[in-house]
Every structure is written in C-alpha cells, then in structure tokens.
PDB file of C-alpha atoms in Angstrom:
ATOM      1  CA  UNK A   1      -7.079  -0.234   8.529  1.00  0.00           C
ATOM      2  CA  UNK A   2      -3.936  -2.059   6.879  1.00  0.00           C
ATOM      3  CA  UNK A   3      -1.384   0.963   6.105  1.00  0.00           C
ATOM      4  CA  UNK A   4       2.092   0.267   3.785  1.00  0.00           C
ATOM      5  CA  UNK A   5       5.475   0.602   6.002  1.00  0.00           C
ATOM      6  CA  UNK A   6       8.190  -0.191   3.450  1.00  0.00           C
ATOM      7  CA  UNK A   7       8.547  -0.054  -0.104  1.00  0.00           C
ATOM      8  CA  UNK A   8      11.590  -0.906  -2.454  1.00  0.00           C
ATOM      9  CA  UNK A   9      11.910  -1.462  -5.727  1.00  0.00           C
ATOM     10  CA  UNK A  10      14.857  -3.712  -6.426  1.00  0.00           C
ATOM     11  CA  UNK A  11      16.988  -5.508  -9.338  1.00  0.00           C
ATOM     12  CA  UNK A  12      15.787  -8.811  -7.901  1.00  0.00           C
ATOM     13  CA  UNK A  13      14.097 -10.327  -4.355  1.00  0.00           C
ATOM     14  CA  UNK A  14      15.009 -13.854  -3.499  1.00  0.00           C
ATOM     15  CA  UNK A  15      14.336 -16.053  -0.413  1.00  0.00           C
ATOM     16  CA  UNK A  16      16.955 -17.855   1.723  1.00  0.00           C
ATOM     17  CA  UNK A  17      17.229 -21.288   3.020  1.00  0.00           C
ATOM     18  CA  UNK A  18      15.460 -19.530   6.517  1.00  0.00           C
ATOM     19  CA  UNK A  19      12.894 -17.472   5.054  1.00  0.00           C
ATOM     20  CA  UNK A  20      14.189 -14.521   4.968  1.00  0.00           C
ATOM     21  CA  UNK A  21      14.573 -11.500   2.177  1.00  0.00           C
ATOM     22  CA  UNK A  22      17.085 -10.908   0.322  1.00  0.00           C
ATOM     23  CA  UNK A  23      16.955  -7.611  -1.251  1.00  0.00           C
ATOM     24  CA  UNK A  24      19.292  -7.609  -4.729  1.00  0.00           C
ATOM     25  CA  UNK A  25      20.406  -3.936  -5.381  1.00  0.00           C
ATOM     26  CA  UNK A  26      17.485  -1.560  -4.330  1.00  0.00           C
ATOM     27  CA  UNK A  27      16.895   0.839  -7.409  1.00  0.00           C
ATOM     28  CA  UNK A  28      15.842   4.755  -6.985  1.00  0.00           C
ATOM     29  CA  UNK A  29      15.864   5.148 -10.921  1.00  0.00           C
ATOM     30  CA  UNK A  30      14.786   2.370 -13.630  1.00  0.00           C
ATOM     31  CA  UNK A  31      17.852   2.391 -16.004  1.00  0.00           C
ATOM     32  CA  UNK A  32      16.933   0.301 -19.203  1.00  0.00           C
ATOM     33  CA  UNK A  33      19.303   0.212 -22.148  1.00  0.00           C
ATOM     34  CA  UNK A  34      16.719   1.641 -24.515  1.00  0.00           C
ATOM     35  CA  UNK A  35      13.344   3.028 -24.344  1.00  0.00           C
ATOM     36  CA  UNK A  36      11.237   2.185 -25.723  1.00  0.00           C
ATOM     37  CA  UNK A  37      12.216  -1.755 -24.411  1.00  0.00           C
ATOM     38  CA  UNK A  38      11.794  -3.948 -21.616  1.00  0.00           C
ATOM     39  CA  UNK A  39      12.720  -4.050 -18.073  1.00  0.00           C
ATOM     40  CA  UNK A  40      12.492  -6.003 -15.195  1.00  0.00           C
ATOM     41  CA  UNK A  41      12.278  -5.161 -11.407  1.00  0.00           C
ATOM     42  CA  UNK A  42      11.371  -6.707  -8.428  1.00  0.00           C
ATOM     43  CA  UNK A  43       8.910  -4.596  -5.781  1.00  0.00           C
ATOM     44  CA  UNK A  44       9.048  -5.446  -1.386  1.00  0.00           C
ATOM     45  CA  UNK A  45       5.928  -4.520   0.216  1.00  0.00           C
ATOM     46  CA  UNK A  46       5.435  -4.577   4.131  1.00  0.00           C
ATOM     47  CA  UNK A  47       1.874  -4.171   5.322  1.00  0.00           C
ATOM     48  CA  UNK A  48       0.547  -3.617   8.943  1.00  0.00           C
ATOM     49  CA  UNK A  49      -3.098  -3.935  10.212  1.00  0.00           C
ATOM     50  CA  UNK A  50      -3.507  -6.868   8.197  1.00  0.00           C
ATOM     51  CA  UNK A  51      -4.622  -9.699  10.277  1.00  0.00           C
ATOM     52  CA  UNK A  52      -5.735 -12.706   8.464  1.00  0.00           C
ATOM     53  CA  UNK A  53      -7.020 -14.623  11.181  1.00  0.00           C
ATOM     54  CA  UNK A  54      -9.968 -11.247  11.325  1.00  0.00           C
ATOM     55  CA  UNK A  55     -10.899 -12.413   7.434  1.00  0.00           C
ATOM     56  CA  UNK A  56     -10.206 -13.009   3.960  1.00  0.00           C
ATOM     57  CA  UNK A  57      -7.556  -9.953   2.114  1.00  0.00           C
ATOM     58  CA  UNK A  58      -6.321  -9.125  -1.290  1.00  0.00           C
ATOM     59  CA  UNK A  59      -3.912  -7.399  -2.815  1.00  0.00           C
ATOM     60  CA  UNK A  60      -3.746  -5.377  -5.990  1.00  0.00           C
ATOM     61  CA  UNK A  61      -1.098  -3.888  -7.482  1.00  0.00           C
ATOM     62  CA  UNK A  62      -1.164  -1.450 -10.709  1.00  0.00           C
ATOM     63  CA  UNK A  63       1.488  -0.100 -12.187  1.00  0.00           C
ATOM     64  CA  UNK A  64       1.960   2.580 -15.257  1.00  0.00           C
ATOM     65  CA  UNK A  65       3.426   5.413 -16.713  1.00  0.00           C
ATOM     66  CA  UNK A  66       1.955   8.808 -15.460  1.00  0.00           C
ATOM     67  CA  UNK A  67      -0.395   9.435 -18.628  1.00  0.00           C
ATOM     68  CA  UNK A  68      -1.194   6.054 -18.725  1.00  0.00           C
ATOM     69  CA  UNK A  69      -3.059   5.247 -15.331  1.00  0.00           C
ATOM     70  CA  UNK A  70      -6.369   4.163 -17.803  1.00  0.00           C
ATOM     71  CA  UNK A  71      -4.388   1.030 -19.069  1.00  0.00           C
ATOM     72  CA  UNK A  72      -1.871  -0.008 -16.907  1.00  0.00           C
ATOM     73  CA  UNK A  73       1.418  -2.391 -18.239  1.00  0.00           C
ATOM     74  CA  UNK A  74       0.696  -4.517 -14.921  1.00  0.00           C
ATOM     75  CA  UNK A  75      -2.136  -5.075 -13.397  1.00  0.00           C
ATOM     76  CA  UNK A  76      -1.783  -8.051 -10.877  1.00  0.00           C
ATOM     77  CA  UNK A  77      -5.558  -8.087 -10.250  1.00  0.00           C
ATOM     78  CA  UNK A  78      -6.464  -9.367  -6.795  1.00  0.00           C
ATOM     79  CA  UNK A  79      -4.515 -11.711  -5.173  1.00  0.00           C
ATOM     80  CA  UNK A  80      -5.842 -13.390  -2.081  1.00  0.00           C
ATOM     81  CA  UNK A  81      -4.347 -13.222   0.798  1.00  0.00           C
ATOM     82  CA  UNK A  82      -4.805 -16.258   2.660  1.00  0.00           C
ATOM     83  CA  UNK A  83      -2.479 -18.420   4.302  1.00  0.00           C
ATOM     84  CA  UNK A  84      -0.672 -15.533   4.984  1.00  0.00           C
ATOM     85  CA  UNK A  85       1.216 -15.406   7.830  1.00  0.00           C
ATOM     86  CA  UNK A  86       1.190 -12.011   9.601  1.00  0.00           C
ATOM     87  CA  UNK A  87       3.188 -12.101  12.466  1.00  0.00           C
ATOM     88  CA  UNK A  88       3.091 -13.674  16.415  1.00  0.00           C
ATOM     89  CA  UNK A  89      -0.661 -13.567  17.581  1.00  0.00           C
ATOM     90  CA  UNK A  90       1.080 -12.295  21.019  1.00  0.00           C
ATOM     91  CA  UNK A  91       1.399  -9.103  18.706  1.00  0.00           C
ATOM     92  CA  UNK A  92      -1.675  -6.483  18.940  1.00  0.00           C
ATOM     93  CA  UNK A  93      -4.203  -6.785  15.675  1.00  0.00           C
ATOM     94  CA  UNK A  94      -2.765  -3.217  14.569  1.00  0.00           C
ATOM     95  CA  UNK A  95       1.023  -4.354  14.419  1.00  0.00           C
ATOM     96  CA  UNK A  96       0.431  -7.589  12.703  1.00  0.00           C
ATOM     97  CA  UNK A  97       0.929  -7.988   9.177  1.00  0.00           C
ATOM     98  CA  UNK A  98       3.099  -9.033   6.076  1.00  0.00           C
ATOM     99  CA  UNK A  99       6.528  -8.781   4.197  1.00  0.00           C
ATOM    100  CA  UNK A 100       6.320  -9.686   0.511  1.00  0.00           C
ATOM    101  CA  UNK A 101       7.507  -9.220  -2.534  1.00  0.00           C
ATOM    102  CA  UNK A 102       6.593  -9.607  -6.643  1.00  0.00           C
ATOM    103  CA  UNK A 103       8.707 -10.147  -9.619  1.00  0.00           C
ATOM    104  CA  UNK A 104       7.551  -8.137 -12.857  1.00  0.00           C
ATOM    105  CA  UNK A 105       9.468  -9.253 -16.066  1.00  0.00           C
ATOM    106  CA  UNK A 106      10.322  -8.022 -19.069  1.00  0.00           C
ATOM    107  CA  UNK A 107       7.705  -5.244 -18.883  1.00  0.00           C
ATOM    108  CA  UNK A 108       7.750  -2.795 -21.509  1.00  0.00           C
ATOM    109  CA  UNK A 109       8.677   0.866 -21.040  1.00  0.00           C
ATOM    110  CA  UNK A 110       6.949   2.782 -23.858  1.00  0.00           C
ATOM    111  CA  UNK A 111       9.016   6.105 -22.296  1.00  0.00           C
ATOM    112  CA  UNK A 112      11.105   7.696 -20.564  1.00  0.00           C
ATOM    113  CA  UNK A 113       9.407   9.897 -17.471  1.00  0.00           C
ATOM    114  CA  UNK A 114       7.485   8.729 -13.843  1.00  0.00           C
ATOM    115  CA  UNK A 115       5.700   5.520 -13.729  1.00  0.00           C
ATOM    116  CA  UNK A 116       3.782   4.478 -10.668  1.00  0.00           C
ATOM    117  CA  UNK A 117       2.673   1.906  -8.910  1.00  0.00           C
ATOM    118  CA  UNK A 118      -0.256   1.951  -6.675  1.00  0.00           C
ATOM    119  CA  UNK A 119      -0.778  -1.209  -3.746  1.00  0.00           C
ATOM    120  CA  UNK A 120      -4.326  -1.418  -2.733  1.00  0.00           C
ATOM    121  CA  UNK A 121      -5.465  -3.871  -0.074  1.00  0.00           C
ATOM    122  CA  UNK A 122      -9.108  -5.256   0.266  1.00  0.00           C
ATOM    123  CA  UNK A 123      -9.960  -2.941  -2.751  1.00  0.00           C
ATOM    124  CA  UNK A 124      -8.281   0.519  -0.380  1.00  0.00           C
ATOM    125  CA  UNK A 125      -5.585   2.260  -2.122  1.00  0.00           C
ATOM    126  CA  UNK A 126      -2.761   2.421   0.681  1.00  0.00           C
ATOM    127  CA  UNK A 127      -0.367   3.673  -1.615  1.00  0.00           C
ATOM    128  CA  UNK A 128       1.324   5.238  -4.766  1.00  0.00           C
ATOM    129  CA  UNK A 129       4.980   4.933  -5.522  1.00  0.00           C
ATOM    130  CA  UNK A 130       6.667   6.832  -8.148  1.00  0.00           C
ATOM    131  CA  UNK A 131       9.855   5.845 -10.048  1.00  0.00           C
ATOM    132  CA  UNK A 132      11.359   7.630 -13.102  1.00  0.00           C
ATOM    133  CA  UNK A 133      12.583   5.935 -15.895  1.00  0.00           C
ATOM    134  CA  UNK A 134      15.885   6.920 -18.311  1.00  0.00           C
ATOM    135  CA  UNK A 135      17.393   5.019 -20.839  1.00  0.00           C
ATOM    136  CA  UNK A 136      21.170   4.281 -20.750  1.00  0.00           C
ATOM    137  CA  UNK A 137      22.411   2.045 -18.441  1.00  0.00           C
ATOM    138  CA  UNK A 138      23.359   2.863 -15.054  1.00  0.00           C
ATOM    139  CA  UNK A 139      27.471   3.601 -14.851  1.00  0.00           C
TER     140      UNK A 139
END
C-alpha cells in the first residue's frame, strides 16, 4: 500500500537543469494580504509503495477550508500516474515510488482559519494536511 513520506507546502517548486527540486521558501502559515482574496502556493508530495511497473495509479488531491470539505476550492480530480518514474528497479517494490509537486494559483481564501488538503492515491486517502490561514503579510 503506497503511504505519503514528505509533505511541504511552499511559496513556489521549480525544476533545475538536472531534475532536481527546488523548494522556494517552505510555508508553515498561509499569509495573504487580505482575506477574503487570493493566494497561491505550491505543495511537494513524496510517495512510497507506488510501483508503476505493478499497474496503472492516480492521484487526487482536495483541498478546503475546514467547514468546507463538501465543496472543495481545488479539486485536482484524478491524475494518472503513468510514465512515472519511481525509482531504480534494483530497489524493493515497497521503497519505490515518487517525488512531485503541484502549483495552485490564485486560489481564493474565503477566511481566515485551517484549510486542508487531503492526497489520495488509487482512490485511498493516504493523507490530510492542515495549514492555517491569516491575513497580513508575513514580516
């Protein structure tokens, strides 16, 4: 069963030349200038037990404030995993699995308070991740 083994939520994610992560000022607390208003973020999920050469995955990933979980502001729907590569096959089917990351922009924050977002894989919540958010920007 895939399980989640990091999770950040960041300013911004970007990719270098090699292929690597690069993780733009991880964030413990959304600051937008005013709420209500808009905010964007960047999420970094790592996933293990998620072999794609075993079968077809997706991944879902919801996100809303905490009296809001009926209608979500994002709701990526399910993204197929294929193509995906998961690691050295010298690696045991367990240990394989995925680094990745997704850009959410200008999403609007109807208030201040927790929002959460939940990562399910192959339909199996793995995963909720709260965040609070405050208005004023950060000093």
């Amino acid at each position: 069963m895939p399980k989640i083994t990091t999770f950040v939520y960041a300013e911004e994610i970007s990719n270098t030349r090699d292929n690597k992560l690069n993780i733009v000022n991880p964030l413990n607390v959304f600051r937008p200038a005013f709420v209500p208003g808009m905010f964007s973020f960047s999420v970094v999920i790592g996933i293990i037990g998620l072999d794609v050469t075993q079968g077809k995955h997706t991944l879902r990933i919801k996100f809303y404030g905490e009296d809001q979980k009926e209608t979500p502001l994002i709701d990526t729907g399910y993204v197929p995993l294929e193509d995906v590569p998961t690691g050295p096959l010298s690696l045991p089917s367990e240990l394989r699995g995925m680094m990745g990351s997704m850009d959410f922009r200008n999403v609007v924050m109807k208030s201040e308070g927790v929002y959460i977002t939940e990562v399910f894989v192959d339909g199996d919540l793995l995963g909720e991740f709260p965040i609070h958010v405050l208005a004023g920007e950060s000093v």
